[in-house]
CSV table of C-alpha atoms in Angstrom, one decimal:
chain,number,residue,atom,x,y,z
A,1,MET,CA,-15.2,2.3,48.7
A,2,TYR,CA,-14.2,5.9,49.2
A,3,GLU,CA,-10.5,5.2,49.1
A,4,ASP,CA,-11.2,3.5,46.0
A,5,CYS,CA,-12.9,6.3,44.1
A,6,VAL,CA,-10.3,8.6,45.3
A,7,LYS,CA,-7.2,5.9,43.9
A,8,SER,CA,-9.4,5.8,40.7
A,9,THR,CA,-9.9,9.1,40.5
A,10,GLY,CA,-6.1,9.8,41.0
A,11,ASP,CA,-5.1,7.9,37.8
A,12,TYR,CA,-6.9,10.6,35.9
A,13,ASN,CA,-4.9,13.6,37.2
A,14,LEU,CA,-2.7,13.9,34.2
A,15,PHE,CA,-5.8,14.8,32.0
A,16,CYS,CA,-5.9,17.9,33.6
A,17,ASP,CA,-2.4,18.5,35.6
A,18,THR,CA,-1.2,21.9,34.9
A,19,GLU,CA,2.1,21.3,36.9
A,20,GLY,CA,2.6,18.3,34.4
A,21,PRO,CA,1.4,19.7,31.0
A,22,TRP,CA,2.2,16.8,28.9
A,23,GLY,CA,-0.6,15.1,29.4
A,24,ILE,CA,-2.7,18.0,28.7
A,25,VAL,CA,-0.7,18.7,25.3
A,26,LEU,CA,-0.8,15.0,24.2
A,27,GLU,CA,-4.5,14.4,25.0
A,28,SER,CA,-5.1,17.8,22.9
A,29,LEU,CA,-3.4,16.5,19.7
A,30,ALA,CA,-4.8,12.9,20.4
A,31,ALA,CA,-8.2,14.8,20.1
A,32,ILE,CA,-7.2,16.5,17.1
A,33,GLY,CA,-5.7,14.0,15.2
A,34,ILE,CA,-9.3,11.7,16.1
A,35,VAL,CA,-11.3,14.3,14.3
A,36,VAL,CA,-8.9,14.9,11.7
A,37,THR,CA,-8.7,11.1,11.1
A,38,VAL,CA,-12.7,10.8,10.9
A,39,ILE,CA,-12.4,13.6,8.5
A,40,LEU,CA,-10.1,12.0,6.1
A,41,LEU,CA,-12.1,8.4,6.4
A,42,LEU,CA,-15.1,10.2,5.0
A,43,ALA,CA,-13.2,11.9,2.3
A,44,PHE,CA,-11.7,8.8,0.9
A,45,LEU,CA,-15.6,7.4,0.9
A,46,PHE,CA,-16.6,10.2,-1.2
A,47,LEU,CA,-13.7,9.6,-3.3
A,48,MET,CA,-13.6,5.7,-3.5
A,49,ARG,CA,-16.5,6.4,-6.0
A,50,ARG,CA,-14.9,8.7,-8.3
A,51,VAL,CA,-11.7,6.7,-9.1
A,52,ARG,CA,-11.8,5.0,-12.6
A,53,ASP,CA,-8.1,3.6,-12.1
A,54,CYS,CA,-8.3,0.0,-11.4
A,55,SER,CA,-4.6,0.1,-10.4
A,56,GLN,CA,-5.5,2.8,-8.1
A,57,TRP,CA,-8.6,1.8,-6.6
A,58,ASN,CA,-7.3,-1.2,-5.5
A,59,VAL,CA,-5.1,0.4,-2.7
A,60,LEU,CA,-8.0,2.3,-1.5
A,61,PRO,CA,-9.3,-0.5,0.9
A,62,THR,CA,-6.4,-1.1,2.3
A,63,GLN,CA,-5.7,2.6,2.9
A,64,PHE,CA,-9.0,3.3,4.7
A,65,LEU,CA,-7.7,0.0,6.8
A,66,PHE,CA,-4.4,2.1,7.6
A,67,LEU,CA,-6.8,4.9,8.6
A,68,LEU,CA,-8.6,2.9,11.0
A,69,GLY,CA,-5.1,1.4,12.5
A,70,VAL,CA,-3.8,5.6,12.9
A,71,LEU,CA,-7.4,6.1,14.5
A,72,GLY,CA,-6.9,3.5,17.0
A,73,LEU,CA,-3.7,5.0,17.7
A,74,PHE,CA,-4.8,8.4,18.9
A,75,GLY,CA,-7.2,6.6,20.7
A,76,LEU,CA,-4.5,4.6,22.9
A,77,ALA,CA,-2.7,7.8,23.5
A,78,PHE,CA,-5.4,8.3,26.5
A,79,ALA,CA,-4.8,4.7,27.6
A,80,PHE,CA,-0.9,6.2,28.6
A,81,ILE,CA,-2.2,9.6,29.8
A,82,ILE,CA,-3.7,7.7,32.5
A,83,GLN,CA,-1.9,5.9,35.3
A,84,PHE,CA,-0.4,2.5,34.5
A,85,ASN,CA,-3.0,0.6,36.7
A,86,GLU,CA,-4.5,-3.1,36.1
A,87,GLN,CA,-6.5,-2.0,33.6
A,88,THR,CA,-4.5,0.1,31.5
A,89,ALA,CA,-2.0,-2.4,31.1
A,90,PRO,CA,-3.4,-5.0,29.1
A,91,VAL,CA,-4.6,-2.5,26.6
A,92,ARG,CA,-1.0,-0.8,26.1
A,93,TYR,CA,0.6,-4.2,25.7
A,94,PHE,CA,-1.7,-5.5,23.6
A,95,LEU,CA,-2.8,-2.8,21.3
A,96,PHE,CA,0.5,-1.3,21.3
A,97,GLY,CA,2.1,-3.7,18.7
A,98,VAL,CA,-1.2,-4.6,17.2
A,99,LEU,CA,-2.4,-1.4,15.9
A,100,PHE,CA,1.3,-0.4,14.5
A,101,ALA,CA,1.6,-3.6,13.1
A,102,LEU,CA,-1.6,-2.9,10.9
A,103,CYS,CA,0.0,0.1,10.0
A,104,PHE,CA,2.8,-0.8,9.0
A,105,SER,CA,1.3,-4.0,7.2
A,106,CYS,CA,-0.6,-1.9,5.2
A,107,LEU,CA,2.2,0.2,4.1
A,108,LEU,CA,4.1,-3.1,3.1
A,109,ALA,CA,1.4,-4.4,1.0
A,110,HIS,CA,0.8,-1.0,-1.2
A,111,ALA,CA,4.8,-0.9,-1.3
A,112,SER,CA,4.5,-4.4,-2.6
A,113,ASN,CA,1.8,-3.5,-4.9
A,114,LEU,CA,3.7,-0.7,-6.5
A,115,VAL,CA,6.8,-2.7,-7.0
A,116,LYS,CA,5.0,-4.2,-9.9
A,117,LEU,CA,3.6,-1.0,-11.0
A,118,VAL,CA,6.5,0.9,-11.5
A,119,ARG,CA,7.5,-2.1,-13.9
A,120,GLY,CA,4.7,-2.0,-15.9
A,121,ARG,CA,3.1,-5.3,-14.8
A,122,VAL,CA,-0.6,-5.7,-13.7
A,123,SER,CA,-1.7,-4.7,-10.5
A,124,PHE,CA,-3.0,-6.7,-7.6
A,125,SER,CA,-6.8,-7.3,-7.1
A,126,TRP,CA,-7.7,-5.1,-3.8
A,127,THR,CA,-8.6,-8.8,-2.0
A,128,THR,CA,-5.1,-9.7,-2.7
A,129,ILE,CA,-3.6,-6.5,-1.2
A,130,LEU,CA,-6.1,-6.3,1.9
A,131,CYS,CA,-5.8,-10.2,2.9
A,132,ILE,CA,-1.6,-9.5,2.3
A,133,ALA,CA,-2.0,-6.1,5.0
A,134,ILE,CA,-4.6,-8.3,6.9
A,135,GLY,CA,-2.6,-11.6,6.9
A,136,VAL,CA,1.1,-10.1,8.1
A,137,SER,CA,-0.4,-8.3,11.0
A,138,LEU,CA,-2.1,-11.1,12.2
A,139,LEU,CA,1.0,-12.8,13.9
A,140,GLN,CA,2.0,-9.6,15.5
A,141,THR,CA,-2.2,-10.3,17.1
A,142,ILE,CA,-1.1,-14.0,18.2
A,143,ILE,CA,1.8,-12.7,20.1
A,144,ALA,CA,0.0,-10.0,21.8
A,145,ILE,CA,-2.6,-12.2,23.1
A,146,GLU,CA,-0.4,-14.6,24.3
A,147,TYR,CA,1.5,-13.0,26.2
A,148,VAL,CA,-1.3,-11.1,27.8
A,149,THR,CA,-2.9,-14.1,28.8
A,150,LEU,CA,0.3,-15.8,30.4
A,151,ILE,CA,0.7,-12.5,32.5
A,152,MET,CA,-3.0,-12.5,33.3
A,153,THR,CA,-3.0,-16.2,34.3
A,154,ARG,CA,0.3,-16.4,36.3
A,155,GLY,CA,0.9,-15.0,39.7
A,156,MET,CA,2.7,-12.1,38.5
A,157,ARG,CA,0.8,-9.2,37.1
A,158,PHE,CA,1.6,-6.2,35.3
A,159,VAL,CA,1.6,-3.8,38.3
A,160,HIS,CA,3.9,-6.5,40.4
A,161,MET,CA,6.5,-6.1,37.9
A,162,THR,CA,9.3,-3.9,38.1
A,163,PRO,CA,10.2,-1.1,35.8
A,164,CYS,CA,13.0,-2.9,34.3
A,165,GLN,CA,10.9,-6.2,33.3
A,166,LEU,CA,8.5,-3.9,32.2
A,167,HIS,CA,10.8,-2.3,30.1
A,168,VAL,CA,12.1,-5.1,28.5
A,169,ASP,CA,9.0,-7.0,28.1
A,170,PHE,CA,7.5,-4.0,26.3
A,171,VAL,CA,10.6,-3.9,23.6
A,172,VAL,CA,10.5,-7.8,23.0
A,173,LEU,CA,6.7,-7.7,22.3
A,174,LEU,CA,7.5,-5.2,19.3
A,175,VAL,CA,10.4,-7.3,17.7
A,176,TYR,CA,7.7,-8.3,15.0
A,177,VAL,CA,6.5,-4.9,14.5
A,178,LEU,CA,10.5,-3.9,14.1
A,179,PHE,CA,11.1,-6.5,11.5
A,180,LEU,CA,7.7,-5.1,9.5
A,181,MET,CA,9.4,-2.1,9.9
A,182,ALA,CA,12.6,-2.5,8.3
A,183,LEU,CA,11.0,-4.8,5.7
A,184,THR,CA,8.6,-1.9,4.4
A,185,PHE,CA,11.9,0.1,4.0
A,186,PHE,CA,13.7,-2.3,1.7
A,187,VAL,CA,10.5,-2.9,-0.1
A,188,ALA,CA,9.9,0.8,-0.3
A,189,LYS,CA,13.3,1.3,-1.8
A,190,ALA,CA,12.5,-1.3,-4.4
A,191,THR,CA,9.8,1.2,-5.5
A,192,PHE,CA,12.7,3.7,-7.1
A,193,CYS,CA,13.9,1.3,-9.8
A,194,GLY,CA,11.0,0.8,-13.2
A,195,PRO,CA,10.2,2.8,-16.0
A,196,CYS,CA,6.8,4.4,-14.7
A,197,GLU,CA,7.7,7.2,-13.1
A,198,ASN,CA,4.0,8.3,-12.3
A,199,TRP,CA,3.9,5.2,-9.3
A,200,LYS,CA,7.4,6.4,-7.8
A,201,GLN,CA,5.5,9.2,-6.1
A,202,HIS,CA,3.5,6.6,-3.9
A,203,GLY,CA,7.0,4.7,-3.1
A,204,ARG,CA,8.5,8.1,-2.1
A,205,LEU,CA,5.9,8.7,0.3
A,206,ILE,CA,6.1,5.0,1.7
A,207,PHE,CA,9.6,5.5,2.3
A,208,VAL,CA,9.9,9.0,3.7
A,209,THR,CA,7.5,7.8,6.1
A,210,VAL,CA,8.8,5.0,7.2
A,211,LEU,CA,12.2,6.2,7.7
A,212,ILE,CA,10.9,9.0,9.9
A,213,SER,CA,9.1,6.4,11.9
A,214,ILE,CA,12.3,4.7,12.3
A,215,ILE,CA,13.9,7.5,14.0
A,216,ILE,CA,11.0,7.9,16.2
A,217,TRP,CA,11.4,4.5,17.1
A,218,VAL,CA,15.1,4.3,17.8
A,219,VAL,CA,14.7,7.3,20.0
A,220,TRP,CA,11.9,6.2,22.3
A,221,ILE,CA,13.3,2.6,22.8
A,222,SER,CA,16.8,4.2,23.5
A,223,LEU,CA,15.3,6.7,25.9
A,224,LEU,CA,13.2,4.1,27.4
A,225,MET,CA,16.2,1.3,27.9
A,226,ARG,CA,19.2,3.8,28.7
A,227,GLY,CA,18.2,7.1,28.8
A,228,ASN,CA,15.5,7.8,31.6
A,229,PRO,CA,16.5,7.1,35.4
A,230,GLN,CA,13.1,8.3,36.3
A,231,PRO,CA,10.2,5.9,36.0
A,232,GLN,CA,7.8,8.6,36.1
A,233,TRP,CA,8.9,9.6,32.3
A,234,ASP,CA,8.1,6.5,30.8
A,235,ASP,CA,4.5,6.9,30.1
A,236,PRO,CA,5.5,10.7,28.8
A,237,ILE,CA,8.3,8.7,26.4
A,238,ILE,CA,6.2,5.9,25.0
A,239,CYS,CA,2.8,8.7,24.7
A,240,ILE,CA,5.0,11.4,22.7
A,241,ALA,CA,6.5,8.7,20.2
A,242,LEU,CA,2.7,6.9,19.8
A,243,VAL,CA,1.1,10.4,18.8
A,244,THR,CA,4.1,11.6,16.9
A,245,ASN,CA,4.1,8.5,14.7
A,246,ALA,CA,0.6,8.8,14.0
A,247,TRP,CA,0.8,12.2,13.2
A,248,VAL,CA,3.5,11.6,10.4
A,249,PHE,CA,1.1,8.6,9.0
A,250,LEU,CA,-1.2,11.2,8.5
A,251,LEU,CA,0.7,14.4,7.5
A,252,LEU,CA,3.6,12.4,5.1
A,253,TYR,CA,1.3,9.4,3.7
A,254,ILE,CA,-2.1,9.6,4.5
A,255,ILE,CA,-2.7,13.5,3.3
A,256,PRO,CA,-0.6,13.4,0.2
A,257,GLU,CA,-2.3,10.4,-1.1
A,258,LEU,CA,-5.5,12.0,-0.8
A,259,CYS,CA,-4.4,14.8,-2.7
A,260,ILE,CA,-3.2,12.6,-5.4
A,261,LEU,CA,-6.3,10.9,-5.4
A,262,TYR,CA,-8.3,13.9,-5.6
A,263,ARG,CA,-6.3,15.4,-8.7
A,264,SER,CA,-6.8,12.2,-10.7
A,265,SER,CA,-10.6,11.9,-10.0
A,266,ARG,CA,-11.2,15.0,-11.4
A,267,GLN,CA,-8.8,13.8,-15.0
A,268,ASP,CA,-11.4,13.2,-18.0
A,269,ARG,CA,-9.7,10.1,-18.4
A,270,PRO,CA,-7.5,7.4,-16.0
A,271,LEU,CA,-4.2,9.3,-15.0
A,272,GLN,CA,-2.5,6.0,-14.3
A,273,ALA,CA,-3.3,3.6,-16.4
A,274,GLY,CA,-1.8,4.9,-19.7
A,275,ALA,CA,0.8,6.9,-18.5
A,276,CYS,CA,3.6,4.2,-18.0
A,277,PRO,CA,6.4,5.1,-20.5
A,278,VAL,CA,8.0,2.8,-22.7
A,279,PRO,CA,11.4,2.0,-22.5
A,280,ALA,CA,13.9,3.3,-25.1
A,281,TYR,CA,14.7,-0.2,-26.0
A,282,GLN,CA,11.5,-0.9,-26.7
A,283,ARG,CA,10.5,2.2,-27.9
A,284,SER,CA,13.3,1.5,-31.0
A,285,PHE,CA,12.5,-2.1,-31.3
A,286,ARG,CA,8.7,-1.4,-32.1
A,287,ALA,CA,9.6,1.0,-34.6
A,288,GLU,CA,11.9,-1.2,-36.7
A,289,ASN,CA,8.6,-3.7,-36.4
A,290,GLN,CA,6.7,-0.9,-37.6
A,291,GLU,CA,9.0,0.0,-40.7
A,292,LEU,CA,9.4,-3.8,-41.6
A,293,SER,CA,5.6,-4.6,-41.6
A,294,ARG,CA,5.0,-1.5,-44.0
A,295,ALA,CA,8.0,-2.8,-46.1
A,296,ARG,CA,6.7,-6.0,-46.4
A,297,ASP,CA,3.0,-4.6,-47.5
A,298,SER,CA,4.3,-2.4,-50.1
A,299,GLU,CA,6.7,-5.4,-51.5
A,300,GLY,CA,3.4,-7.0,-51.3
A,301,ALA,CA,1.4,-4.7,-53.2
A,302,GLU,CA,3.8,-4.9,-55.4
A,303,GLU,CA,3.8,-8.3,-56.3
A,304,ASP,CA,0.1,-8.5,-57.0
A,305,VAL,CA,0.2,-6.5,-59.9
A,306,ALA,CA,1.1,-8.5,-63.0
A,307,LEU,CA,3.9,-7.3,-65.6
A,308,THR,CA,4.6,-8.3,-69.1
A,309,SER,CA,8.1,-9.3,-70.3
A,310,TYR,CA,8.5,-5.4,-71.2
A,311,GLY,CA,8.0,-4.7,-67.3
A,312,SER,CA,4.5,-2.7,-68.1
A,313,PRO,CA,1.6,-4.5,-65.9
A,314,THR,CA,-0.9,-5.9,-68.2
A,315,GLN,CA,-4.2,-4.2,-68.4
A,316,PRO,CA,-7.7,-5.7,-66.8
A,317,GLN,CA,-9.7,-7.0,-69.5
A,318,THR,CA,-13.8,-6.9,-68.8
A,319,VAL,CA,-15.4,-10.2,-69.6
A,320,ASP,CA,-19.1,-9.3,-71.5
A,321,PRO,CA,-21.7,-11.8,-69.8
A,322,THR,CA,-23.0,-12.3,-72.8
A,323,GLN,CA,-20.2,-14.2,-74.2
A,324,GLU,CA,-21.1,-18.2,-74.2
A,325,CYS,CA,-17.8,-19.8,-72.5
A,326,PHE,CA,-16.4,-23.2,-73.8
A,327,ILE,CA,-14.7,-25.2,-71.1
A,328,PRO,CA,-12.5,-27.7,-73.0
A,329,ARG,CA,-13.1,-31.4,-72.1
A,330,ALA,CA,-10.1,-33.2,-70.8
A,331,LYS,CA,-8.6,-35.9,-73.7
A,332,LEU,CA,-9.1,-39.4,-71.8
A,333,SER,CA,-7.6,-42.8,-73.2
A,334,PRO,CA,-9.8,-45.4,-74.9
A,335,GLU,CA,-9.7,-47.9,-71.7
A,336,GLN,CA,-11.5,-44.9,-69.6
A,337,ASP,CA,-13.9,-44.0,-72.5
A,338,ALA,CA,-14.9,-47.5,-72.6
A,339,VAL,CA,-15.5,-47.4,-68.4
A,340,LEU,CA,-17.3,-44.2,-69.3
């Protein structure tokens, strides 16, 4: 019993280990991230009631779900600060891919909606955007459940696997997340093409966020698979990448989106709904149609005026109501008169 207590207490040494301060630094950053994320969640709830533009409001539930995913990432950092054991291993392997898949699927759903908005089309409904985000991330959840279930039910467990096997399984389990990242990158790039400039700023935020995330993932996967000869540095590498990527989500995407949302909520009228400029060819086409319609109206007005043989308009005559008016009777043939 005493040995079990000493062993379990040793798993938490990194929370206060001054010789290896990476644990203290990362838990501090994660704790600050949790507090900031909760404040941003409350801010989103407050501003959701003040947004009047439907196209902008439709993405707010998905962004709220994105913030919940970021909150989970900061909480997951503590599972990597605690020593690798039979309790923390399933949590790491399951939640790491699921939470990142949720975040990138929310970004993908937002970018897909922006592709329509920058071209002047109607936005998806909020339920459609939310279902896209949840549905896309659902596959990673199924993959993670299958993997953790197989590992926990068969003879070989996480603690009995070699570091090489752990690294390979961890990276292979995240292949779908890498696919989501690449897909979101290209969809966000497609938001740069379109006449509506005001929606492109949202696409630029998603593009930069995903680009920095790709760089972070390439670095930590390379260090984990090739550049890390000492196994004791496995957890710091993954945890640093986890906390860094979560802060990238907040600083490069959520906080700028919140600032845009706050500015638009203070407008007297919806900022985004009617701000889409019309392309030049459509403006010239509409101007020609307006000139043609005015010409037709003037021609019709001229035709309504009756002209005499000398080109002067005839004068209207007033009818005397006391004067009797006789309607001539049509002439009929003798046969028709006999019938009548």
